Short mmCIF file of N, CA and C in Angstrom, two decimals:
data_model
loop_
_atom_site.label_atom_id
_atom_site.label_comp_id
_atom_site.label_asym_id
_atom_site.label_seq_id
_atom_site.Cartn_x
_atom_site.Cartn_y
_atom_site.Cartn_z
N MET J 1 -9.88 -19.79 -14.39
CA MET J 1 -9.21 -18.97 -15.40
C MET J 1 -8.13 -17.67 -14.08
N PRO J 2 -6.91 -17.20 -13.65
CA PRO J 2 -6.57 -16.69 -12.64
C PRO J 2 -6.42 -15.61 -13.46
N ASP J 3 -6.71 -14.72 -12.67
CA ASP J 3 -7.02 -13.46 -12.56
C ASP J 3 -5.44 -12.92 -12.23
N ASN J 4 -4.40 -11.82 -13.43
CA ASN J 4 -3.52 -11.17 -13.93
C ASN J 4 -4.12 -9.96 -13.42
N ASP J 5 -4.83 -8.96 -13.05
CA ASP J 5 -5.03 -7.49 -12.76
C ASP J 5 -4.62 -7.41 -11.88
N PRO J 6 -3.36 -6.59 -13.00
CA PRO J 6 -2.80 -5.33 -12.25
C PRO J 6 -2.91 -4.75 -11.50
N VAL J 7 -4.13 -5.11 -10.98
CA VAL J 7 -4.29 -3.72 -10.03
C VAL J 7 -4.59 -4.90 -8.30
N THR J 8 -5.53 -6.33 -8.88
CA THR J 8 -5.69 -6.19 -7.59
C THR J 8 -4.13 -7.65 -7.76
N ASP J 9 -2.78 -7.54 -8.30
CA ASP J 9 -1.81 -8.21 -8.35
C ASP J 9 -0.94 -7.08 -7.04
N ALA J 10 -0.77 -5.86 -7.24
CA ALA J 10 -0.29 -5.38 -7.14
C ALA J 10 0.42 -5.77 -5.57
N ARG J 11 1.75 -5.69 -5.91
CA ARG J 11 2.37 -6.06 -4.50
C ARG J 11 3.02 -4.44 -3.88
N PRO J 12 3.40 -4.58 -2.79
CA PRO J 12 4.18 -3.23 -2.86
C PRO J 12 5.71 -3.16 -2.87
N ALA J 13 6.17 -2.14 -3.62
CA ALA J 13 7.34 -2.01 -3.46
C ALA J 13 8.22 -2.39 -2.34
N PRO J 14 9.44 -2.75 -1.89
CA PRO J 14 10.32 -3.49 -1.43
C PRO J 14 10.77 -1.78 -1.16
N VAL J 15 10.91 -2.12 0.63
CA VAL J 15 11.04 -0.42 0.82
C VAL J 15 13.32 0.01 0.80
N ARG J 16 13.38 0.80 0.19
CA ARG J 16 15.07 1.18 -0.53
C ARG J 16 15.40 2.54 0.51
N HIS J 17 16.22 2.90 1.23
CA HIS J 17 16.53 4.47 1.70
C HIS J 17 18.04 4.56 0.87
N VAL J 18 18.21 5.35 0.28
CA VAL J 18 19.24 6.09 -0.16
C VAL J 18 19.54 7.11 0.82
N LEU J 19 20.48 7.11 0.97
CA LEU J 19 21.47 7.85 1.61
C LEU J 19 22.19 8.64 1.45
N VAL J 20 22.41 10.18 0.65
CA VAL J 20 23.05 11.32 -0.43
C VAL J 20 24.50 10.92 0.81
N LEU J 21 25.81 11.17 0.43
CA LEU J 21 26.77 11.41 0.37
C LEU J 21 27.89 12.39 0.19
N PRO J 22 28.93 13.08 0.46
CA PRO J 22 29.78 14.02 0.09
C PRO J 22 30.72 13.28 -1.28
N ASP J 23 30.83 12.67 -0.29
CA ASP J 23 32.26 12.04 -0.72
C ASP J 23 32.43 10.26 -0.77
N ARG J 24 32.93 9.92 -1.43
CA ARG J 24 33.27 7.71 -1.15
C ARG J 24 33.33 8.07 0.21
N ASP J 25 34.72 7.96 0.75
CA ASP J 25 34.85 7.74 2.42
C ASP J 25 34.03 7.97 2.78
N ALA J 26 33.15 9.16 2.80
CA ALA J 26 32.17 9.01 3.80
C ALA J 26 31.33 8.75 3.41
N ALA J 27 30.86 7.91 2.26
CA ALA J 27 29.81 6.31 1.91
C ALA J 27 29.87 5.27 2.76
N GLU J 28 31.45 4.81 2.20
CA GLU J 28 31.59 3.45 2.44
C GLU J 28 31.85 4.13 4.30
N GLU J 29 31.90 4.78 4.86
CA GLU J 29 32.29 5.12 6.18
C GLU J 29 30.05 4.75 7.29
N VAL J 30 29.54 5.24 6.52
CA VAL J 30 28.54 4.38 6.40
C VAL J 30 28.08 3.54 6.43
N GLY J 31 28.45 2.97 5.04
CA GLY J 31 28.02 1.63 4.79
C GLY J 31 28.72 0.90 5.99
N ASP J 32 30.18 1.31 6.16
CA ASP J 32 30.13 0.36 7.20
C ASP J 32 29.80 0.41 8.38
N ALA J 33 28.97 1.60 8.72
CA ALA J 33 28.90 2.01 10.11
C ALA J 33 27.61 1.36 10.09
N LEU J 34 26.22 1.58 9.19
CA LEU J 34 24.80 1.03 9.71
C LEU J 34 24.85 -0.60 10.24
N ALA J 35 25.28 -0.75 10.48
CA ALA J 35 25.26 -2.31 10.87
C ALA J 35 25.33 -2.21 12.11
N ASP J 36 26.89 -1.44 12.59
CA ASP J 36 26.50 -1.69 14.38
C ASP J 36 26.14 -0.11 14.94
N ARG J 37 25.05 0.47 14.06
CA ARG J 37 24.37 1.29 14.18
C ARG J 37 22.76 1.30 14.44
N PHE J 38 22.23 0.45 13.07
CA PHE J 38 20.80 -0.03 12.59
C PHE J 38 21.18 -1.59 12.61
N GLY J 39 21.85 -2.96 12.74
CA GLY J 39 21.95 -3.95 13.14
C GLY J 39 20.99 -4.41 11.82
N ILE J 40 22.33 -3.48 10.79
CA ILE J 40 21.36 -3.96 9.63
C ILE J 40 22.70 -4.73 9.31
N ALA J 41 21.97 -6.29 8.73
CA ALA J 41 22.42 -7.84 8.02
C ALA J 41 23.19 -7.59 6.74
N GLU J 42 22.28 -6.78 5.89
CA GLU J 42 22.57 -7.15 4.36
C GLU J 42 23.43 -5.97 4.26
N GLU J 43 24.54 -5.92 3.01
CA GLU J 43 25.73 -5.31 3.04
C GLU J 43 25.17 -3.65 2.50
N PRO J 44 24.73 -2.67 2.65
CA PRO J 44 24.55 -1.62 2.05
C PRO J 44 25.44 -1.70 0.33
N HIS J 45 24.07 -0.51 -0.83
CA HIS J 45 25.10 -0.54 -2.29
C HIS J 45 25.59 0.58 -2.05
N LEU J 46 26.75 1.19 -2.29
CA LEU J 46 27.32 2.53 -2.95
C LEU J 46 27.30 2.54 -4.03
N ILE J 47 26.55 3.29 -4.83
CA ILE J 47 26.19 3.60 -6.02
C ILE J 47 26.86 5.63 -6.65
N ARG J 48 28.03 6.03 -7.31
CA ARG J 48 28.28 6.89 -7.31
C ARG J 48 27.32 7.81 -8.52
N ASP J 49 27.20 9.22 -8.03
CA ASP J 49 25.89 9.75 -8.63
C ASP J 49 26.39 11.32 -8.62
N ALA J 50 26.63 11.26 -10.65
CA ALA J 50 27.33 12.94 -11.09
C ALA J 50 26.54 13.18 -12.00
N LEU J 51 26.49 14.58 -11.23
CA LEU J 51 25.30 15.57 -12.38
C LEU J 51 25.85 14.96 -14.25
N ALA J 52 24.98 15.20 -15.07
CA ALA J 52 25.64 14.30 -16.31
C ALA J 52 26.48 15.40 -16.79
N GLY J 53 27.76 15.63 -17.42
CA GLY J 53 29.04 16.02 -17.94
C GLY J 53 29.30 15.94 -16.87
N GLU J 54 29.74 15.78 -16.03
CA GLU J 54 30.52 16.11 -14.91
C GLU J 54 31.52 14.23 -14.34
N ASP J 55 32.55 14.60 -14.99
CA ASP J 55 33.72 13.23 -14.66
C ASP J 55 33.94 13.42 -13.37
N ASP J 56 34.75 14.81 -12.86
CA ASP J 56 35.44 15.25 -11.77
C ASP J 56 34.99 14.32 -10.35
N ALA J 57 35.59 13.15 -10.13
CA ALA J 57 34.80 12.99 -8.75
C ALA J 57 34.70 14.28 -7.38
N GLU J 58 34.95 14.85 -7.17
CA GLU J 58 35.14 15.89 -6.63
C GLU J 58 33.61 16.11 -6.44
N ASP J 59 32.65 16.63 -7.85
CA ASP J 59 31.54 17.18 -8.23
C ASP J 59 30.63 15.97 -8.35
N ALA J 60 30.89 15.10 -7.87
CA ALA J 60 29.72 13.34 -7.52
C ALA J 60 30.25 13.61 -6.18
N GLN J 61 28.45 12.83 -5.94
CA GLN J 61 27.97 12.60 -5.09
C GLN J 61 27.63 10.75 -4.51
N TRP J 62 27.49 10.80 -3.27
CA TRP J 62 27.95 9.28 -3.24
C TRP J 62 26.48 7.97 -2.37
N LEU J 63 25.33 7.64 -3.64
CA LEU J 63 24.20 7.43 -3.02
C LEU J 63 25.00 5.54 -1.83
N VAL J 64 24.89 5.66 -1.26
CA VAL J 64 24.34 4.21 -0.15
C VAL J 64 23.10 3.70 -0.11
N VAL J 65 22.05 2.29 -0.58
CA VAL J 65 21.57 2.30 -0.89
C VAL J 65 20.65 1.38 -0.01
N VAL J 66 19.81 1.51 1.04
CA VAL J 66 19.91 0.12 2.19
C VAL J 66 18.07 -0.68 1.84
N GLU J 67 18.27 -1.59 1.74
CA GLU J 67 17.24 -2.45 1.88
C GLU J 67 16.94 -2.65 3.15
N ASP J 68 14.96 -2.71 2.86
CA ASP J 68 14.55 -2.11 4.50
C ASP J 68 13.26 -3.31 4.10
N PRO J 69 12.91 -3.83 3.73
CA PRO J 69 11.97 -5.45 3.55
C PRO J 69 10.47 -5.30 4.51
N ALA J 70 11.24 -4.88 6.30
CA ALA J 70 10.52 -5.49 6.86
C ALA J 70 9.79 -3.57 7.10
N GLU J 71 10.37 -2.65 6.79
CA GLU J 71 9.88 -1.94 6.98
C GLU J 71 10.65 -0.63 8.84
N ALA J 72 11.44 -1.75 9.10
CA ALA J 72 11.93 -2.03 10.58
C ALA J 72 12.88 -0.31 10.46
N LEU J 73 13.30 0.03 9.78
CA LEU J 73 14.43 1.56 10.03
C LEU J 73 13.79 2.70 10.04
N ASP J 74 14.15 3.36 10.62
CA ASP J 74 13.84 4.51 11.09
C ASP J 74 14.45 5.86 9.97
N PRO J 75 13.73 6.55 9.30
CA PRO J 75 14.05 7.58 8.64
C PRO J 75 14.84 8.70 9.38
N ALA J 76 13.86 8.50 10.10
CA ALA J 76 14.24 9.81 10.86
C ALA J 76 15.82 9.60 11.30
N ALA J 77 15.34 8.74 12.09
CA ALA J 77 16.97 8.40 12.47
C ALA J 77 18.42 8.33 11.23
N LEU J 78 17.48 7.55 9.80
CA LEU J 78 19.11 6.87 9.17
C LEU J 78 19.72 9.18 8.69
N ASP J 79 18.41 10.09 8.62
CA ASP J 79 18.41 11.21 8.67
C ASP J 79 19.98 12.06 8.89
N ALA J 80 19.56 11.34 10.56
CA ALA J 80 20.64 12.07 11.41
C ALA J 80 21.71 11.88 11.27
N PHE J 81 21.72 10.20 11.20
CA PHE J 81 22.79 9.73 11.09
C PHE J 81 23.53 9.88 9.72
N ALA J 82 23.04 10.03 9.11
CA ALA J 82 23.98 11.35 7.94
C ALA J 82 24.48 12.03 7.94
N ALA J 83 23.94 12.88 8.32
CA ALA J 83 23.90 13.92 9.35
C ALA J 83 25.40 14.76 9.07
N GLU J 84 25.64 13.64 10.00
CA GLU J 84 26.88 13.29 11.11
C GLU J 84 27.56 13.41 9.75
N TYR J 85 27.67 12.69 8.40
CA TYR J 85 28.89 12.80 7.29
C TYR J 85 28.36 13.83 6.71
N ASP J 86 27.67 15.29 7.09
CA ASP J 86 27.40 16.12 5.77
C ASP J 86 26.64 15.75 4.76
N GLY J 87 25.50 13.94 5.22
CA GLY J 87 24.72 13.72 4.10
C GLY J 87 23.15 14.02 4.48
N TRP J 88 22.21 13.54 3.66
CA TRP J 88 21.22 13.11 4.18
C TRP J 88 20.09 12.19 3.76
N LEU J 89 19.41 12.02 4.36
CA LEU J 89 17.81 10.64 3.73
C LEU J 89 17.26 11.50 2.94
N GLU J 90 17.39 11.18 1.31
CA GLU J 90 16.51 11.48 0.26
C GLU J 90 14.76 10.76 0.12
N ALA J 91 14.07 11.83 0.80
CA ALA J 91 13.36 11.44 0.58
C ALA J 91 12.72 10.90 -1.15
N GLU J 92 11.23 10.00 -0.36
CA GLU J 92 10.76 9.25 -1.14
C GLU J 92 9.53 9.71 -2.43
#
């Protein structure tokens, strides 16, 4: 009978980097520039993140989610890159 013990079947979660940007334009620029700067082949996901009850786009932050299954991206370099657009890398 197969062993379905969740402890022994645990697989590491895929690595995702979340860059937090101040506005949509910055997020789109970062998303477009990631391929050139870091050689990312898969297009990152852009997500609008607003605080509860905040409907004004100026009060929202934009998240750029980058999948990194090979763990090849340097978090410090991503953080510095996001900082060029007044953003940061969200620490996990």
